[in-house]
PDB file of C-alpha atoms in Angstrom:
ATOM      1  CA  MET A  84     -14.884  55.065  32.149  1.00  0.00           C
ATOM      2  CA  THR A  85     -13.844  55.515  35.775  1.00  0.00           C
ATOM      3  CA  PRO A  86     -10.350  54.832  37.104  1.00  0.00           C
ATOM      4  CA  ARG A  87     -11.756  51.810  38.960  1.00  0.00           C
ATOM      5  CA  THR A  88     -13.095  50.150  35.818  1.00  0.00           C
ATOM      6  CA  LEU A  89      -9.951  50.744  33.696  1.00  0.00           C
ATOM      7  CA  PRO A  90      -7.873  47.941  35.287  1.00  0.00           C
ATOM      8  CA  LEU A  91     -10.774  45.508  34.806  1.00  0.00           C
ATOM      9  CA  VAL A  92     -11.099  46.406  31.140  1.00  0.00           C
ATOM     10  CA  CYS A  93      -7.380  46.065  30.575  1.00  0.00           C
ATOM     11  CA  PHE A  94      -7.386  42.699  32.373  1.00  0.00           C
ATOM     12  CA  ALA A  95     -10.130  41.491  30.071  1.00  0.00           C
ATOM     13  CA  LEU A  96      -8.344  42.753  26.976  1.00  0.00           C
ATOM     14  CA  ALA A  97      -5.037  41.208  28.080  1.00  0.00           C
ATOM     15  CA  SER A  98      -6.402  37.790  27.224  1.00  0.00           C
ATOM     16  CA  THR A  99      -6.604  38.924  23.596  1.00  0.00           C
ATOM     17  CA  GLY A 100      -3.172  40.621  23.703  1.00  0.00           C
ATOM     18  CA  ALA A 101      -4.560  44.147  23.440  1.00  0.00           C
ATOM     19  CA  CYS A 102      -2.969  45.321  26.689  1.00  0.00           C
ATOM     20  CA  ALA A 103      -0.148  42.811  26.846  1.00  0.00           C
ATOM     21  CA  PRO A 104       3.354  44.336  26.813  1.00  0.00           C
ATOM     22  CA  THR A 105       5.462  43.718  23.742  1.00  0.00           C
ATOM     23  CA  ALA A 106       7.800  40.824  24.462  1.00  0.00           C
ATOM     24  CA  LYS A 107      11.483  41.447  23.807  1.00  0.00           C
ATOM     25  CA  GLN A 108      12.857  39.010  21.258  1.00  0.00           C
ATOM     26  CA  GLU A 109      16.091  37.509  22.510  1.00  0.00           C
ATOM     27  CA  ALA A 110      18.654  35.518  20.591  1.00  0.00           C
ATOM     28  CA  PRO A 111      18.961  31.814  21.480  1.00  0.00           C
ATOM     29  CA  ALA A 112      21.622  30.927  24.041  1.00  0.00           C
ATOM     30  CA  ASP A 113      23.915  29.360  21.444  1.00  0.00           C
ATOM     31  CA  LEU A 114      23.993  32.655  19.515  1.00  0.00           C
ATOM     32  CA  ALA A 115      24.454  34.759  22.644  1.00  0.00           C
ATOM     33  CA  ALA A 116      28.033  33.456  22.830  1.00  0.00           C
ATOM     34  CA  PHE A 117      28.851  35.535  19.735  1.00  0.00           C
ATOM     35  CA  ALA A 118      27.098  38.732  20.905  1.00  0.00           C
ATOM     36  CA  HIS A 119      28.670  41.922  22.263  1.00  0.00           C
ATOM     37  CA  GLU A 120      27.196  45.221  23.373  1.00  0.00           C
ATOM     38  CA  ARG A 121      29.459  47.175  21.035  1.00  0.00           C
ATOM     39  CA  LEU A 122      32.360  46.808  18.615  1.00  0.00           C
ATOM     40  CA  ALA A 123      35.662  46.319  20.452  1.00  0.00           C
ATOM     41  CA  ASP A 124      38.168  49.164  20.244  1.00  0.00           C
ATOM     42  CA  ASP A 125      40.935  46.897  18.947  1.00  0.00           C
ATOM     43  CA  VAL A 126      39.099  45.729  15.796  1.00  0.00           C
ATOM     44  CA  LYS A 127      41.522  46.531  12.991  1.00  0.00           C
ATOM     45  CA  HIS A 128      39.064  47.787  10.378  1.00  0.00           C
ATOM     46  CA  THR A 129      35.905  49.613  11.331  1.00  0.00           C
ATOM     47  CA  THR A 130      33.408  50.148   8.555  1.00  0.00           C
ATOM     48  CA  PHE A 131      29.818  51.066   7.864  1.00  0.00           C
ATOM     49  CA  VAL A 132      28.161  48.865   5.274  1.00  0.00           C
ATOM     50  CA  ASP A 133      24.385  49.076   5.386  1.00  0.00           C
ATOM     51  CA  PHE A 134      22.291  46.281   3.884  1.00  0.00           C
ATOM     52  CA  GLY A 135      18.788  47.576   3.248  1.00  0.00           C
ATOM     53  CA  SER A 136      18.707  49.487   6.565  1.00  0.00           C
ATOM     54  CA  LYS A 137      18.300  46.102   8.274  1.00  0.00           C
ATOM     55  CA  VAL A 138      21.803  44.686   8.765  1.00  0.00           C
ATOM     56  CA  GLN A 139      25.181  46.400   9.029  1.00  0.00           C
ATOM     57  CA  LEU A 140      28.758  45.209   8.682  1.00  0.00           C
ATOM     58  CA  VAL A 141      30.518  47.372  11.261  1.00  0.00           C
ATOM     59  CA  GLY A 142      34.026  45.916  11.203  1.00  0.00           C
ATOM     60  CA  TYR A 143      36.306  43.204   9.854  1.00  0.00           C
ATOM     61  CA  GLU A 144      39.768  41.656  10.125  1.00  0.00           C
ATOM     62  CA  VAL A 145      41.518  39.602   7.440  1.00  0.00           C
ATOM     63  CA  SER A 146      44.775  37.660   7.707  1.00  0.00           C
ATOM     64  CA  PRO A 147      46.835  37.675   5.599  1.00  0.00           C
ATOM     65  CA  GLU A 148      45.831  41.001   4.101  1.00  0.00           C
ATOM     66  CA  ASP A 149      48.321  41.225   1.252  1.00  0.00           C
ATOM     67  CA  THR A 150      49.046  37.846  -0.389  1.00  0.00           C
ATOM     68  CA  ALA A 151      47.604  34.334  -0.122  1.00  0.00           C
ATOM     69  CA  ARG A 152      48.548  31.860  -2.816  1.00  0.00           C
ATOM     70  CA  PRO A 153      46.147  29.170  -4.121  1.00  0.00           C
ATOM     71  CA  GLY A 154      45.621  26.558  -1.407  1.00  0.00           C
ATOM     72  CA  GLU A 155      46.742  28.835   1.440  1.00  0.00           C
ATOM     73  CA  SER A 156      44.370  29.682   4.284  1.00  0.00           C
ATOM     74  CA  VAL A 157      42.741  33.025   4.945  1.00  0.00           C
ATOM     75  CA  LYS A 158      41.211  33.873   8.309  1.00  0.00           C
ATOM     76  CA  MET A 159      38.500  36.514   8.403  1.00  0.00           C
ATOM     77  CA  THR A 160      36.403  37.926  11.215  1.00  0.00           C
ATOM     78  CA  LEU A 161      33.273  39.913  10.390  1.00  0.00           C
ATOM     79  CA  TYR A 162      31.274  41.991  12.853  1.00  0.00           C
ATOM     80  CA  TRP A 163      27.547  42.187  12.142  1.00  0.00           C
ATOM     81  CA  LYS A 164      24.724  44.225  13.651  1.00  0.00           C
ATOM     82  CA  ARG A 165      20.979  43.863  13.033  1.00  0.00           C
ATOM     83  CA  THR A 166      19.439  47.331  12.858  1.00  0.00           C
ATOM     84  CA  GLY A 167      15.945  46.716  11.464  1.00  0.00           C
ATOM     85  CA  GLN A 168      13.100  44.248  11.297  1.00  0.00           C
ATOM     86  CA  LEU A 169      13.727  41.112   9.232  1.00  0.00           C
ATOM     87  CA  GLU A 170      11.420  38.356   8.104  1.00  0.00           C
ATOM     88  CA  PRO A 171      12.569  34.793   8.861  1.00  0.00           C
ATOM     89  CA  GLY A 172      14.988  33.132   6.451  1.00  0.00           C
ATOM     90  CA  TRP A 173      17.603  35.851   5.882  1.00  0.00           C
ATOM     91  CA  ARG A 174      21.182  34.563   6.083  1.00  0.00           C
ATOM     92  CA  LEU A 175      24.768  35.617   5.366  1.00  0.00           C
ATOM     93  CA  PHE A 176      26.926  34.721   2.389  1.00  0.00           C
ATOM     94  CA  THR A 177      30.658  34.893   1.685  1.00  0.00           C
ATOM     95  CA  HIS A 178      31.911  34.586  -1.886  1.00  0.00           C
ATOM     96  CA  ILE A 179      35.390  34.573  -3.389  1.00  0.00           C
ATOM     97  CA  ASP A 180      35.560  36.279  -6.802  1.00  0.00           C
ATOM     98  CA  ASP A 181      38.377  36.501  -9.332  1.00  0.00           C
ATOM     99  CA  ASP A 182      39.718  39.798 -10.656  1.00  0.00           C
ATOM    100  CA  LYS A 183      36.940  39.876 -13.286  1.00  0.00           C
ATOM    101  CA  GLY A 184      34.190  39.561 -10.689  1.00  0.00           C
ATOM    102  CA  ARG A 185      33.433  35.908 -11.438  1.00  0.00           C
ATOM    103  CA  GLN A 186      32.642  33.715  -8.446  1.00  0.00           C
ATOM    104  CA  LEU A 187      35.269  31.072  -7.704  1.00  0.00           C
ATOM    105  CA  SER A 188      33.693  29.605  -4.564  1.00  0.00           C
ATOM    106  CA  ASN A 189      31.398  30.341  -1.656  1.00  0.00           C
ATOM    107  CA  PHE A 190      31.798  29.829   2.071  1.00  0.00           C
ATOM    108  CA  ASP A 191      28.277  30.693   3.174  1.00  0.00           C
ATOM    109  CA  ARG A 192      28.199  28.094   5.963  1.00  0.00           C
ATOM    110  CA  GLU A 193      31.796  28.315   7.150  1.00  0.00           C
ATOM    111  CA  GLY A 194      32.388  29.067  10.835  1.00  0.00           C
ATOM    112  CA  ALA A 195      30.790  28.497  14.222  1.00  0.00           C
ATOM    113  CA  PHE A 196      28.502  31.535  14.022  1.00  0.00           C
ATOM    114  CA  ARG A 197      27.141  30.477  10.621  1.00  0.00           C
ATOM    115  CA  THR A 198      26.653  26.919  11.916  1.00  0.00           C
ATOM    116  CA  ALA A 199      24.649  28.138  14.906  1.00  0.00           C
ATOM    117  CA  LEU A 200      22.677  30.520  12.713  1.00  0.00           C
ATOM    118  CA  GLY A 201      22.005  27.829  10.118  1.00  0.00           C
ATOM    119  CA  SER A 202      20.172  25.677  12.637  1.00  0.00           C
ATOM    120  CA  LYS A 203      17.515  28.389  13.041  1.00  0.00           C
ATOM    121  CA  GLU A 204      14.783  28.677  10.402  1.00  0.00           C
ATOM    122  CA  SER A 205      14.344  32.291  11.436  1.00  0.00           C
ATOM    123  CA  GLY A 206      17.918  33.133  10.397  1.00  0.00           C
ATOM    124  CA  LEU A 207      19.173  36.636  11.162  1.00  0.00           C
ATOM    125  CA  SER A 208      15.789  37.715  12.521  1.00  0.00           C
ATOM    126  CA  VAL A 209      16.677  36.121  15.898  1.00  0.00           C
ATOM    127  CA  LEU A 210      19.663  38.429  16.431  1.00  0.00           C
ATOM    128  CA  GLU A 211      19.116  41.077  19.071  1.00  0.00           C
ATOM    129  CA  LEU A 212      18.767  44.585  17.697  1.00  0.00           C
ATOM    130  CA  GLY A 213      21.837  46.745  18.212  1.00  0.00           C
ATOM    131  CA  LYS A 214      24.190  44.012  19.418  1.00  0.00           C
ATOM    132  CA  VAL A 215      27.397  43.200  17.515  1.00  0.00           C
ATOM    133  CA  TYR A 216      27.935  39.567  16.491  1.00  0.00           C
ATOM    134  CA  THR A 217      31.352  38.039  15.796  1.00  0.00           C
ATOM    135  CA  ASP A 218      31.493  35.877  12.669  1.00  0.00           C
ATOM    136  CA  GLU A 219      34.829  34.045  12.251  1.00  0.00           C
ATOM    137  CA  GLN A 220      35.617  32.185   9.037  1.00  0.00           C
ATOM    138  CA  THR A 221      38.674  30.324   7.756  1.00  0.00           C
ATOM    139  CA  PHE A 222      38.922  29.195   4.155  1.00  0.00           C
ATOM    140  CA  ALA A 223      41.502  28.317   1.526  1.00  0.00           C
ATOM    141  CA  VAL A 224      42.156  30.272  -1.639  1.00  0.00           C
ATOM    142  CA  PRO A 225      40.740  28.067  -4.427  1.00  0.00           C
ATOM    143  CA  LYS A 226      43.420  26.013  -6.220  1.00  0.00           C
ATOM    144  CA  ALA A 227      41.757  24.468  -9.259  1.00  0.00           C
ATOM    145  CA  ASP A 228      42.383  26.531 -12.397  1.00  0.00           C
ATOM    146  CA  VAL A 229      43.082  29.689 -10.402  1.00  0.00           C
ATOM    147  CA  VAL A 230      44.721  32.103 -12.809  1.00  0.00           C
ATOM    148  CA  THR A 231      43.575  35.369 -11.275  1.00  0.00           C
ATOM    149  CA  PRO A 232      46.236  37.730  -9.883  1.00  0.00           C
ATOM    150  CA  LYS A 233      43.920  38.679  -7.047  1.00  0.00           C
ATOM    151  CA  ILE A 234      40.794  37.513  -5.305  1.00  0.00           C
ATOM    152  CA  THR A 235      38.029  39.660  -3.886  1.00  0.00           C
ATOM    153  CA  ILE A 236      36.111  38.679  -0.772  1.00  0.00           C
ATOM    154  CA  VAL A 237      32.489  39.796  -0.886  1.00  0.00           C
ATOM    155  CA  VAL A 238      29.747  39.284   1.686  1.00  0.00           C
ATOM    156  CA  GLY A 239      26.041  39.937   1.887  1.00  0.00           C
ATOM    157  CA  VAL A 240      22.605  39.006   3.148  1.00  0.00           C
ATOM    158  CA  TRP A 241      20.351  36.658   1.169  1.00  0.00           C
ATOM    159  CA  ASN A 242      17.034  34.847   1.318  1.00  0.00           C
ATOM    160  CA  ASP A 243      16.367  32.385  -1.523  1.00  0.00           C
ATOM    161  CA  ALA A 244      16.750  34.415  -4.738  1.00  0.00           C
ATOM    162  CA  MET A 245      16.721  37.779  -2.946  1.00  0.00           C
ATOM    163  CA  ARG A 246      19.539  39.883  -1.527  1.00  0.00           C
ATOM    164  CA  LEU A 247      19.428  42.945   0.674  1.00  0.00           C
ATOM    165  CA  PRO A 248      20.846  45.891  -1.285  1.00  0.00           C
ATOM    166  CA  VAL A 249      24.040  47.622  -0.214  1.00  0.00           C
ATOM    167  CA  VAL A 250      22.806  51.157   0.443  1.00  0.00           C
ATOM    168  CA  SER A 251      26.048  52.384   2.015  1.00  0.00           C
ATOM    169  CA  GLY A 252      29.631  51.181   1.748  1.00  0.00           C
ATOM    170  CA  PRO A 253      31.789  49.499  -0.926  1.00  0.00           C
ATOM    171  CA  SER A 254      29.719  47.274  -3.219  1.00  0.00           C
ATOM    172  CA  ASP A 255      30.406  45.017  -6.182  1.00  0.00           C
ATOM    173  CA  GLY A 256      27.236  46.248  -7.884  1.00  0.00           C
ATOM    174  CA  HIS A 257      25.415  42.965  -7.230  1.00  0.00           C
ATOM    175  CA  ALA A 258      24.138  43.542  -3.669  1.00  0.00           C
ATOM    176  CA  ALA A 259      27.369  42.301  -2.113  1.00  0.00           C
ATOM    177  CA  ALA A 260      29.848  44.285  -0.020  1.00  0.00           C
ATOM    178  CA  ILE A 261      33.540  44.221  -0.869  1.00  0.00           C
ATOM    179  CA  VAL A 262      35.560  43.297   2.207  1.00  0.00           C
ATOM    180  CA  SER A 263      39.073  42.781   0.850  1.00  0.00           C
ATOM    181  CA  HIS A 264      41.274  42.299  -2.202  1.00  0.00           C
ATOM    182  CA  ILE A 265      44.099  39.781  -1.772  1.00  0.00           C
ATOM    183  CA  SER A 266      46.897  39.041  -4.205  1.00  0.00           C
ATOM    184  CA  THR A 267      47.329  35.394  -5.196  1.00  0.00           C
ATOM    185  CA  GLY A 268      50.851  35.751  -6.582  1.00  0.00           C
ATOM    186  CA  VAL A 269      49.570  34.224  -9.854  1.00  0.00           C
ATOM    187  CA  ALA A 270      50.200  36.147 -13.048  1.00  0.00           C
ATOM    188  CA  ARG A 271      47.455  36.583 -15.613  1.00  0.00           C
ATOM    189  CA  ARG A 272      49.682  34.815 -18.165  1.00  0.00           C
ATOM    190  CA  GLY A 273      49.024  31.649 -16.183  1.00  0.00           C
ATOM    191  CA  LEU A 274      45.812  31.369 -18.200  1.00  0.00           C
ATOM    192  CA  VAL A 275      47.860  30.823 -21.345  1.00  0.00           C
ATOM    193  CA  LYS A 276      49.779  28.001 -19.681  1.00  0.00           C
ATOM    194  CA  VAL A 277      46.550  26.310 -18.589  1.00  0.00           C
ATOM    195  CA  LEU A 278      45.128  26.525 -22.108  1.00  0.00           C
ATOM    196  CA  GLN A 279      48.353  25.214 -23.626  1.00  0.00           C
ATOM    197  CA  GLY A 280      48.320  22.319 -21.196  1.00  0.00           C
ATOM    198  CA  THR A 281      44.844  21.259 -22.359  1.00  0.00           C
ATOM    199  CA  GLN A 282      46.038  21.103 -25.981  1.00  0.00           C
ATOM    200  CA  LYS A 283      48.775  18.528 -25.353  1.00  0.00           C
TER     201      LYS A 283
END
């Protein structure tokens, strides 16, 4: 094949995609508002939690950090980065567990970033590789029958019945990363009072 014929061959193959350049996948405009080139220097807690070598939690902030009683609000900001290829449908979850690891509630859809992400069938796969995304959530410590002296905030990546495994970083053993433990100011003996109240 001569140098003169090579451009003609490539032009012919371009119609089938053989010579076409790989298009860069970009996040939709409504998700770009949450994107940053890197993690800001003033983020209080930097971390490295790797979910299946595809998604990383690279930082977080929680307020308050020490105590939040039942019914009080907790504000949390998570910083996510997509690092590998993902099939459509993968999303984020946030669960609140008691001190025994039992789930009290979930806030999977809470926050503007989750709302924007939830409108895309492709889920996390639309995030640009390497960029850091800010995920702000505000939720209340569950009130009903809360007798746990502390709550644990766990987060992860899920798709139907599947979860990406935590291959690096603090994990609860169920493919969820531990972000924070917060005291509720409720003593364990509160359980006895609840049980006694049901017997009246």
